[in-house]
Amino acid sequence: MEPDALPAELEDILDRLQALVAGFEEEPDGAVQARVFELLRAVDILHRAGLRRIDELLRAAGLQARALDDPEVKLLFDLYDLGEGGDIQRVEAVLTGVAPYVESHGGRLSVIDAAGGVVTVSLSGACSSCPGSTSTLRHVVEAALRDGLPDFVRMEVVETPDASGGGHGHVHGQGAGAGAEAGVAPAGFIPLESLRPPARPALEWRRVFDAVELEPGRLRVVEVSADGPILVANVDGEFHAYRDGCPGSPLTLGGATIEGNVLVCPWHACRFDLRGGRRISAEGPSLVVVPIAVQAGEVRIGSLVGAAA
């Protein structure tokens, strides 16, 4: 066996684990899928915490480099983002999913730092025609981090007047996926390269209705091409869009009610914060954010051109 090679049995197990996770991502029973992913998330949190502590002890003793000469140890450390810049690239991968929404409101997002579950981002720009959009963008970004990072603790935001602020990487274009070629572990509850989000496709905007047609505190379900039904909500003059359906079920949220900035599911009484989609009633998946913008008095929905179905 070559010095840097993994034993064949570990290679086989890694391939099998990737296949199992991919299979559960397509599991039609939402309850089964949710339990499996909750299990993986719990295992990830426990393992990541212990490995971080081991890494600190190895660094303090000057033994980290020696430990990483072992291919099995290096594999485990790489999978849990313990290499240089691993945490930051993991955060960038998670935020790639909300970059279209941020950009649709005139914002730019970059990751400054990530350590110990605390993520520092730079958020610049805001849509001047969208009341309170800066606050909305913060909610969306925080919700994505909470859902995508099992060890997330809090987000700290450095607001800048333009998009030229510093940082380790911008969450737009192809930048967030660059870590894949370097062997850095991807984002999410299980560290498998196959789960890294793909490069973000371009946005195509479609008008759905005039803004004046949807009063504050009201909902509307619209169809946008092949994207399926989209739920649009007006919360105190701010428009938000999500995939229609209570997460984990095929039931529409078109008959839901709004209490302040909270959406209440008519079927299960699930409660979601409409300023970002976070579930607030119990543990479980959040609403899926859809890019939305108000331009020239029209509500427009952004569709990802070339995205996987």
JSON list of C-alpha atoms in Angstrom, two decimals, residues 36-226:
[
{"chain": "A", "resi": 36, "resn": "VAL", "atom": "CA", "xyz": [-32.28, 9.57, 9.24]},
{"chain": "A", "resi": 37, "resn": "PHE", "atom": "CA", "xyz": [-30.94, 13.08, 8.69]},
{"chain": "A", "resi": 38, "resn": "GLU", "atom": "CA", "xyz": [-31.56, 13.96, 12.35]},
{"chain": "A", "resi": 39, "resn": "LEU", "atom": "CA", "xyz": [-29.47, 10.90, 13.31]},
{"chain": "A", "resi": 40, "resn": "LEU", "atom": "CA", "xyz": [-26.67, 11.92, 10.94]},
{"chain": "A", "resi": 41, "resn": "ARG", "atom": "CA", "xyz": [-26.78, 15.48, 12.26]},
{"chain": "A", "resi": 42, "resn": "ALA", "atom": "CA", "xyz": [-26.43, 14.28, 15.87]},
{"chain": "A", "resi": 43, "resn": "VAL", "atom": "CA", "xyz": [-23.51, 12.00, 14.97]},
{"chain": "A", "resi": 44, "resn": "ASP", "atom": "CA", "xyz": [-21.86, 14.86, 13.09]},
{"chain": "A", "resi": 45, "resn": "ILE", "atom": "CA", "xyz": [-22.12, 17.22, 16.07]},
{"chain": "A", "resi": 46, "resn": "LEU", "atom": "CA", "xyz": [-20.66, 14.68, 18.52]},
{"chain": "A", "resi": 47, "resn": "HIS", "atom": "CA", "xyz": [-17.81, 13.62, 16.25]},
{"chain": "A", "resi": 48, "resn": "ARG", "atom": "CA", "xyz": [-16.96, 17.15, 15.15]},
{"chain": "A", "resi": 49, "resn": "ALA", "atom": "CA", "xyz": [-16.73, 18.43, 18.74]},
{"chain": "A", "resi": 50, "resn": "GLY", "atom": "CA", "xyz": [-14.42, 15.59, 19.80]},
{"chain": "A", "resi": 51, "resn": "LEU", "atom": "CA", "xyz": [-12.21, 15.87, 16.73]},
{"chain": "A", "resi": 52, "resn": "ARG", "atom": "CA", "xyz": [-11.83, 19.62, 17.18]},
{"chain": "A", "resi": 53, "resn": "ARG", "atom": "CA", "xyz": [-10.62, 19.03, 20.73]},
{"chain": "A", "resi": 54, "resn": "ILE", "atom": "CA", "xyz": [-8.21, 16.32, 19.57]},
{"chain": "A", "resi": 55, "resn": "ASP", "atom": "CA", "xyz": [-6.90, 18.71, 16.92]},
{"chain": "A", "resi": 56, "resn": "GLU", "atom": "CA", "xyz": [-6.30, 21.40, 19.56]},
{"chain": "A", "resi": 57, "resn": "LEU", "atom": "CA", "xyz": [-4.40, 18.95, 21.76]},
{"chain": "A", "resi": 58, "resn": "LEU", "atom": "CA", "xyz": [-2.29, 17.71, 18.84]},
{"chain": "A", "resi": 59, "resn": "ARG", "atom": "CA", "xyz": [-1.43, 21.28, 17.86]},
{"chain": "A", "resi": 60, "resn": "ALA", "atom": "CA", "xyz": [-0.47, 22.14, 21.44]},
{"chain": "A", "resi": 61, "resn": "ALA", "atom": "CA", "xyz": [1.80, 19.09, 21.62]},
{"chain": "A", "resi": 62, "resn": "GLY", "atom": "CA", "xyz": [3.32, 19.76, 18.20]},
{"chain": "A", "resi": 63, "resn": "LEU", "atom": "CA", "xyz": [2.03, 16.43, 16.92]},
{"chain": "A", "resi": 64, "resn": "GLN", "atom": "CA", "xyz": [-0.57, 17.49, 14.37]},
{"chain": "A", "resi": 65, "resn": "ALA", "atom": "CA", "xyz": [1.68, 17.16, 11.32]},
{"chain": "A", "resi": 66, "resn": "ARG", "atom": "CA", "xyz": [2.82, 13.71, 12.44]},
{"chain": "A", "resi": 67, "resn": "ALA", "atom": "CA", "xyz": [-0.78, 12.58, 13.00]},
{"chain": "A", "resi": 68, "resn": "LEU", "atom": "CA", "xyz": [-1.82, 13.81, 9.56]},
{"chain": "A", "resi": 69, "resn": "ASP", "atom": "CA", "xyz": [0.89, 11.70, 7.92]},
{"chain": "A", "resi": 70, "resn": "ASP", "atom": "CA", "xyz": [-1.43, 8.76, 8.62]},
{"chain": "A", "resi": 71, "resn": "PRO", "atom": "CA", "xyz": [-3.94, 8.50, 5.73]},
{"chain": "A", "resi": 72, "resn": "GLU", "atom": "CA", "xyz": [-6.80, 7.29, 7.97]},
{"chain": "A", "resi": 73, "resn": "VAL", "atom": "CA", "xyz": [-6.33, 10.18, 10.37]},
{"chain": "A", "resi": 74, "resn": "LYS", "atom": "CA", "xyz": [-6.01, 12.67, 7.52]},
{"chain": "A", "resi": 75, "resn": "LEU", "atom": "CA", "xyz": [-9.22, 11.36, 5.94]},
{"chain": "A", "resi": 76, "resn": "LEU", "atom": "CA", "xyz": [-11.16, 11.84, 9.18]},
{"chain": "A", "resi": 77, "resn": "PHE", "atom": "CA", "xyz": [-9.78, 15.34, 9.73]},
{"chain": "A", "resi": 78, "resn": "ASP", "atom": "CA", "xyz": [-10.50, 16.34, 6.14]},
{"chain": "A", "resi": 79, "resn": "LEU", "atom": "CA", "xyz": [-14.07, 15.05, 6.35]},
{"chain": "A", "resi": 80, "resn": "TYR", "atom": "CA", "xyz": [-14.72, 17.25, 9.37]},
{"chain": "A", "resi": 81, "resn": "ASP", "atom": "CA", "xyz": [-13.16, 20.40, 7.93]},
{"chain": "A", "resi": 82, "resn": "LEU", "atom": "CA", "xyz": [-10.17, 20.52, 10.25]},
{"chain": "A", "resi": 83, "resn": "GLY", "atom": "CA", "xyz": [-7.73, 21.58, 7.54]},
{"chain": "A", "resi": 84, "resn": "GLU", "atom": "CA", "xyz": [-6.74, 25.19, 6.97]},
{"chain": "A", "resi": 85, "resn": "GLY", "atom": "CA", "xyz": [-9.75, 27.20, 5.81]},
{"chain": "A", "resi": 86, "resn": "GLY", "atom": "CA", "xyz": [-12.06, 24.19, 6.04]},
{"chain": "A", "resi": 87, "resn": "ASP", "atom": "CA", "xyz": [-14.70, 25.88, 8.22]},
{"chain": "A", "resi": 88, "resn": "ILE", "atom": "CA", "xyz": [-14.86, 28.91, 5.96]},
{"chain": "A", "resi": 89, "resn": "GLN", "atom": "CA", "xyz": [-15.30, 26.86, 2.80]},
{"chain": "A", "resi": 90, "resn": "ARG", "atom": "CA", "xyz": [-17.98, 24.77, 4.53]},
{"chain": "A", "resi": 91, "resn": "VAL", "atom": "CA", "xyz": [-19.90, 27.98, 5.31]},
{"chain": "A", "resi": 92, "resn": "GLU", "atom": "CA", "xyz": [-19.44, 29.27, 1.76]},
{"chain": "A", "resi": 93, "resn": "ALA", "atom": "CA", "xyz": [-20.89, 26.03, 0.39]},
{"chain": "A", "resi": 94, "resn": "VAL", "atom": "CA", "xyz": [-23.97, 26.37, 2.61]},
{"chain": "A", "resi": 95, "resn": "LEU", "atom": "CA", "xyz": [-24.55, 30.00, 1.64]},
{"chain": "A", "resi": 96, "resn": "THR", "atom": "CA", "xyz": [-24.32, 29.27, -2.07]},
{"chain": "A", "resi": 97, "resn": "GLY", "atom": "CA", "xyz": [-27.95, 28.16, -1.81]},
{"chain": "A", "resi": 98, "resn": "VAL", "atom": "CA", "xyz": [-29.21, 31.58, -0.65]},
{"chain": "A", "resi": 99, "resn": "ALA", "atom": "CA", "xyz": [-26.92, 33.71, -2.80]},
{"chain": "A", "resi": 100, "resn": "PRO", "atom": "CA", "xyz": [-29.61, 34.18, -5.50]},
{"chain": "A", "resi": 101, "resn": "TYR", "atom": "CA", "xyz": [-32.03, 35.58, -2.91]},
{"chain": "A", "resi": 102, "resn": "VAL", "atom": "CA", "xyz": [-29.43, 37.94, -1.45]},
{"chain": "A", "resi": 103, "resn": "GLU", "atom": "CA", "xyz": [-28.43, 39.18, -4.90]},
{"chain": "A", "resi": 104, "resn": "SER", "atom": "CA", "xyz": [-32.08, 39.62, -5.92]},
{"chain": "A", "resi": 105, "resn": "HIS", "atom": "CA", "xyz": [-32.34, 42.27, -3.19]},
{"chain": "A", "resi": 106, "resn": "GLY", "atom": "CA", "xyz": [-29.20, 44.07, -4.32]},
{"chain": "A", "resi": 107, "resn": "GLY", "atom": "CA", "xyz": [-27.03, 42.51, -1.61]},
{"chain": "A", "resi": 108, "resn": "ARG", "atom": "CA", "xyz": [-23.56, 40.99, -1.71]},
{"chain": "A", "resi": 109, "resn": "LEU", "atom": "CA", "xyz": [-22.37, 38.43, 0.79]},
{"chain": "A", "resi": 110, "resn": "SER", "atom": "CA", "xyz": [-18.89, 37.25, 1.76]},
{"chain": "A", "resi": 111, "resn": "VAL", "atom": "CA", "xyz": [-17.60, 35.05, 4.55]},
{"chain": "A", "resi": 112, "resn": "ILE", "atom": "CA", "xyz": [-15.05, 36.70, 6.82]},
{"chain": "A", "resi": 113, "resn": "ASP", "atom": "CA", "xyz": [-14.48, 34.02, 9.45]},
{"chain": "A", "resi": 114, "resn": "ALA", "atom": "CA", "xyz": [-15.90, 30.80, 10.87]},
{"chain": "A", "resi": 115, "resn": "ALA", "atom": "CA", "xyz": [-14.78, 29.18, 14.10]},
{"chain": "A", "resi": 116, "resn": "GLY", "atom": "CA", "xyz": [-16.44, 27.29, 16.92]},
{"chain": "A", "resi": 117, "resn": "GLY", "atom": "CA", "xyz": [-19.87, 27.61, 15.38]},
{"chain": "A", "resi": 118, "resn": "VAL", "atom": "CA", "xyz": [-19.64, 31.41, 15.13]},
{"chain": "A", "resi": 119, "resn": "VAL", "atom": "CA", "xyz": [-19.87, 32.68, 11.55]},
{"chain": "A", "resi": 120, "resn": "THR", "atom": "CA", "xyz": [-18.88, 36.23, 10.62]},
{"chain": "A", "resi": 121, "resn": "VAL", "atom": "CA", "xyz": [-20.12, 37.52, 7.30]},
{"chain": "A", "resi": 122, "resn": "SER", "atom": "CA", "xyz": [-19.94, 40.79, 5.42]},
{"chain": "A", "resi": 123, "resn": "LEU", "atom": "CA", "xyz": [-23.29, 41.93, 4.06]},
{"chain": "A", "resi": 124, "resn": "SER", "atom": "CA", "xyz": [-23.24, 44.87, 1.69]},
{"chain": "A", "resi": 125, "resn": "GLY", "atom": "CA", "xyz": [-25.86, 46.61, -0.37]},
{"chain": "A", "resi": 126, "resn": "ALA", "atom": "CA", "xyz": [-29.64, 46.41, -0.13]},
{"chain": "A", "resi": 127, "resn": "CYS", "atom": "CA", "xyz": [-32.56, 46.94, -2.45]},
{"chain": "A", "resi": 128, "resn": "SER", "atom": "CA", "xyz": [-33.65, 50.52, -1.85]},
{"chain": "A", "resi": 129, "resn": "SER", "atom": "CA", "xyz": [-37.17, 49.72, -3.08]},
{"chain": "A", "resi": 130, "resn": "CYS", "atom": "CA", "xyz": [-37.64, 46.85, -0.58]},
{"chain": "A", "resi": 131, "resn": "PRO", "atom": "CA", "xyz": [-38.53, 48.16, 2.91]},
{"chain": "A", "resi": 132, "resn": "GLY", "atom": "CA", "xyz": [-36.46, 46.51, 5.63]},
{"chain": "A", "resi": 133, "resn": "SER", "atom": "CA", "xyz": [-34.62, 44.34, 3.11]},
{"chain": "A", "resi": 134, "resn": "THR", "atom": "CA", "xyz": [-31.32, 44.43, 5.04]},
{"chain": "A", "resi": 135, "resn": "SER", "atom": "CA", "xyz": [-33.05, 42.87, 8.03]},
{"chain": "A", "resi": 136, "resn": "THR", "atom": "CA", "xyz": [-34.73, 40.34, 5.75]},
{"chain": "A", "resi": 137, "resn": "LEU", "atom": "CA", "xyz": [-31.43, 39.31, 4.19]},
{"chain": "A", "resi": 138, "resn": "ARG", "atom": "CA", "xyz": [-29.92, 38.73, 7.62]},
{"chain": "A", "resi": 139, "resn": "HIS", "atom": "CA", "xyz": [-32.81, 36.43, 8.54]},
{"chain": "A", "resi": 140, "resn": "VAL", "atom": "CA", "xyz": [-32.43, 34.45, 5.31]},
{"chain": "A", "resi": 141, "resn": "VAL", "atom": "CA", "xyz": [-28.68, 34.00, 5.72]},
{"chain": "A", "resi": 142, "resn": "GLU", "atom": "CA", "xyz": [-29.00, 33.00, 9.37]},
{"chain": "A", "resi": 143, "resn": "ALA", "atom": "CA", "xyz": [-31.72, 30.46, 8.56]},
{"chain": "A", "resi": 144, "resn": "ALA", "atom": "CA", "xyz": [-29.49, 28.87, 5.89]},
{"chain": "A", "resi": 145, "resn": "LEU", "atom": "CA", "xyz": [-26.60, 28.59, 8.35]},
{"chain": "A", "resi": 146, "resn": "ARG", "atom": "CA", "xyz": [-28.81, 27.10, 11.03]},
{"chain": "A", "resi": 147, "resn": "ASP", "atom": "CA", "xyz": [-30.18, 24.47, 8.65]},
{"chain": "A", "resi": 148, "resn": "GLY", "atom": "CA", "xyz": [-26.88, 23.69, 6.91]},
{"chain": "A", "resi": 149, "resn": "LEU", "atom": "CA", "xyz": [-24.41, 23.65, 9.81]},
{"chain": "A", "resi": 150, "resn": "PRO", "atom": "CA", "xyz": [-25.19, 21.27, 12.68]},
{"chain": "A", "resi": 151, "resn": "ASP", "atom": "CA", "xyz": [-22.68, 23.03, 14.96]},
{"chain": "A", "resi": 152, "resn": "PHE", "atom": "CA", "xyz": [-23.93, 26.57, 14.18]},
{"chain": "A", "resi": 153, "resn": "VAL", "atom": "CA", "xyz": [-24.05, 28.85, 17.25]},
{"chain": "A", "resi": 154, "resn": "ARG", "atom": "CA", "xyz": [-24.61, 32.37, 15.98]},
{"chain": "A", "resi": 155, "resn": "MET", "atom": "CA", "xyz": [-23.98, 34.75, 13.10]},
{"chain": "A", "resi": 156, "resn": "GLU", "atom": "CA", "xyz": [-22.16, 38.07, 13.35]},
{"chain": "A", "resi": 157, "resn": "VAL", "atom": "CA", "xyz": [-22.69, 40.57, 10.55]},
{"chain": "A", "resi": 158, "resn": "VAL", "atom": "CA", "xyz": [-20.34, 43.31, 9.40]},
{"chain": "A", "resi": 159, "resn": "GLU", "atom": "CA", "xyz": [-22.39, 45.63, 7.21]},
{"chain": "A", "resi": 160, "resn": "THR", "atom": "CA", "xyz": [-20.42, 47.45, 4.53]},
{"chain": "A", "resi": 161, "resn": "PRO", "atom": "CA", "xyz": [-21.55, 50.17, 2.12]},
{"chain": "A", "resi": 162, "resn": "ASP", "atom": "CA", "xyz": [-20.38, 48.38, -1.02]},
{"chain": "A", "resi": 163, "resn": "ALA", "atom": "CA", "xyz": [-19.43, 44.97, -2.31]},
{"chain": "A", "resi": 164, "resn": "SER", "atom": "CA", "xyz": [-15.68, 45.51, -2.22]},
{"chain": "A", "resi": 165, "resn": "GLY", "atom": "CA", "xyz": [-15.23, 44.53, 1.43]},
{"chain": "A", "resi": 166, "resn": "GLY", "atom": "CA", "xyz": [-12.57, 42.03, 2.38]},
{"chain": "A", "resi": 167, "resn": "GLY", "atom": "CA", "xyz": [-13.10, 38.44, 3.35]},
{"chain": "A", "resi": 168, "resn": "HIS", "atom": "CA", "xyz": [-11.91, 34.99, 2.50]},
{"chain": "A", "resi": 169, "resn": "GLY", "atom": "CA", "xyz": [-14.40, 34.45, -0.31]},
{"chain": "A", "resi": 170, "resn": "HIS", "atom": "CA", "xyz": [-17.54, 35.75, -1.94]},
{"chain": "A", "resi": 171, "resn": "VAL", "atom": "CA", "xyz": [-20.63, 33.62, -1.99]},
{"chain": "A", "resi": 172, "resn": "HIS", "atom": "CA", "xyz": [-21.54, 34.14, -5.61]},
{"chain": "A", "resi": 173, "resn": "GLY", "atom": "CA", "xyz": [-20.52, 32.81, -9.00]},
{"chain": "A", "resi": 174, "resn": "GLN", "atom": "CA", "xyz": [-18.23, 29.78, -8.81]},
{"chain": "A", "resi": 175, "resn": "GLY", "atom": "CA", "xyz": [-16.24, 30.80, -5.76]},
{"chain": "A", "resi": 176, "resn": "ALA", "atom": "CA", "xyz": [-18.03, 28.86, -3.04]},
{"chain": "A", "resi": 177, "resn": "GLY", "atom": "CA", "xyz": [-17.43, 25.51, -4.68]},
{"chain": "A", "resi": 178, "resn": "ALA", "atom": "CA", "xyz": [-13.71, 25.93, -5.17]},
{"chain": "A", "resi": 179, "resn": "GLY", "atom": "CA", "xyz": [-12.87, 23.81, -2.14]},
{"chain": "A", "resi": 180, "resn": "ALA", "atom": "CA", "xyz": [-14.02, 20.64, -3.90]},
{"chain": "A", "resi": 181, "resn": "GLU", "atom": "CA", "xyz": [-10.84, 20.42, -5.93]},
{"chain": "A", "resi": 182, "resn": "ALA", "atom": "CA", "xyz": [-8.71, 20.87, -2.84]},
{"chain": "A", "resi": 183, "resn": "GLY", "atom": "CA", "xyz": [-10.36, 17.94, -1.04]},
{"chain": "A", "resi": 184, "resn": "VAL", "atom": "CA", "xyz": [-12.06, 20.07, 1.59]},
{"chain": "A", "resi": 185, "resn": "ALA", "atom": "CA", "xyz": [-15.17, 18.53, 3.12]},
{"chain": "A", "resi": 186, "resn": "PRO", "atom": "CA", "xyz": [-18.52, 19.96, 1.99]},
{"chain": "A", "resi": 187, "resn": "ALA", "atom": "CA", "xyz": [-21.25, 21.64, 3.98]},
{"chain": "A", "resi": 188, "resn": "GLY", "atom": "CA", "xyz": [-24.11, 19.97, 5.77]},
{"chain": "A", "resi": 189, "resn": "PHE", "atom": "CA", "xyz": [-24.69, 17.41, 8.48]},
{"chain": "A", "resi": 190, "resn": "ILE", "atom": "CA", "xyz": [-22.53, 14.69, 6.91]},
{"chain": "A", "resi": 191, "resn": "PRO", "atom": "CA", "xyz": [-19.11, 15.42, 5.43]},
{"chain": "A", "resi": 192, "resn": "LEU", "atom": "CA", "xyz": [-19.19, 13.79, 2.02]},
{"chain": "A", "resi": 193, "resn": "GLU", "atom": "CA", "xyz": [-17.80, 15.36, -1.11]},
{"chain": "A", "resi": 194, "resn": "SER", "atom": "CA", "xyz": [-20.78, 14.15, -3.11]},
{"chain": "A", "resi": 195, "resn": "LEU", "atom": "CA", "xyz": [-23.05, 16.44, -1.09]},
{"chain": "A", "resi": 196, "resn": "ARG", "atom": "CA", "xyz": [-21.26, 19.67, -1.93]},
{"chain": "A", "resi": 197, "resn": "PRO", "atom": "CA", "xyz": [-23.76, 22.01, -3.65]},
{"chain": "A", "resi": 198, "resn": "PRO", "atom": "CA", "xyz": [-23.05, 22.36, -7.38]},
{"chain": "A", "resi": 199, "resn": "ALA", "atom": "CA", "xyz": [-22.07, 25.61, -9.00]},
{"chain": "A", "resi": 200, "resn": "ARG", "atom": "CA", "xyz": [-25.02, 28.02, -8.88]},
{"chain": "A", "resi": 201, "resn": "PRO", "atom": "CA", "xyz": [-26.95, 28.45, -12.14]},
{"chain": "A", "resi": 202, "resn": "ALA", "atom": "CA", "xyz": [-28.10, 31.82, -13.38]},
{"chain": "A", "resi": 203, "resn": "LEU", "atom": "CA", "xyz": [-31.37, 33.42, -12.29]},
{"chain": "A", "resi": 204, "resn": "GLU", "atom": "CA", "xyz": [-34.24, 34.06, -14.68]},
{"chain": "A", "resi": 205, "resn": "TRP", "atom": "CA", "xyz": [-36.91, 36.46, -13.39]},
{"chain": "A", "resi": 206, "resn": "ARG", "atom": "CA", "xyz": [-40.63, 36.03, -14.10]},
{"chain": "A", "resi": 207, "resn": "ARG", "atom": "CA", "xyz": [-43.42, 38.46, -13.26]},
{"chain": "A", "resi": 208, "resn": "VAL", "atom": "CA", "xyz": [-46.22, 36.85, -11.22]},
{"chain": "A", "resi": 209, "resn": "PHE", "atom": "CA", "xyz": [-48.51, 39.77, -10.28]},
{"chain": "A", "resi": 210, "resn": "ASP", "atom": "CA", "xyz": [-48.59, 43.47, -9.40]},
{"chain": "A", "resi": 211, "resn": "ALA", "atom": "CA", "xyz": [-47.46, 44.22, -5.86]},
{"chain": "A", "resi": 212, "resn": "VAL", "atom": "CA", "xyz": [-50.68, 46.12, -5.07]},
{"chain": "A", "resi": 213, "resn": "GLU", "atom": "CA", "xyz": [-52.68, 42.92, -5.61]},
{"chain": "A", "resi": 214, "resn": "LEU", "atom": "CA", "xyz": [-51.36, 41.34, -2.40]},
{"chain": "A", "resi": 215, "resn": "GLU", "atom": "CA", "xyz": [-52.09, 43.30, 0.76]},
{"chain": "A", "resi": 216, "resn": "PRO", "atom": "CA", "xyz": [-49.96, 43.09, 3.94]},
{"chain": "A", "resi": 217, "resn": "GLY", "atom": "CA", "xyz": [-50.80, 40.03, 6.00]},
{"chain": "A", "resi": 218, "resn": "ARG", "atom": "CA", "xyz": [-52.00, 38.04, 2.98]},
{"chain": "A", "resi": 219, "resn": "LEU", "atom": "CA", "xyz": [-50.72, 35.00, 1.07]},
{"chain": "A", "resi": 220, "resn": "ARG", "atom": "CA", "xyz": [-50.93, 33.89, -2.53]},
{"chain": "A", "resi": 221, "resn": "VAL", "atom": "CA", "xyz": [-49.87, 30.68, -4.30]},
{"chain": "A", "resi": 222, "resn": "VAL", "atom": "CA", "xyz": [-48.51, 31.13, -7.82]},
{"chain": "A", "resi": 223, "resn": "GLU", "atom": "CA", "xyz": [-47.22, 28.77, -10.50]},
{"chain": "A", "resi": 224, "resn": "VAL", "atom": "CA", "xyz": [-43.83, 29.60, -12.00]},
{"chain": "A", "resi": 225, "resn": "SER", "atom": "CA", "xyz": [-43.06, 27.41, -14.99]},
{"chain": "A", "resi": 226, "resn": "ALA", "atom": "CA", "xyz": [-41.79, 23.95, -13.99]}
]
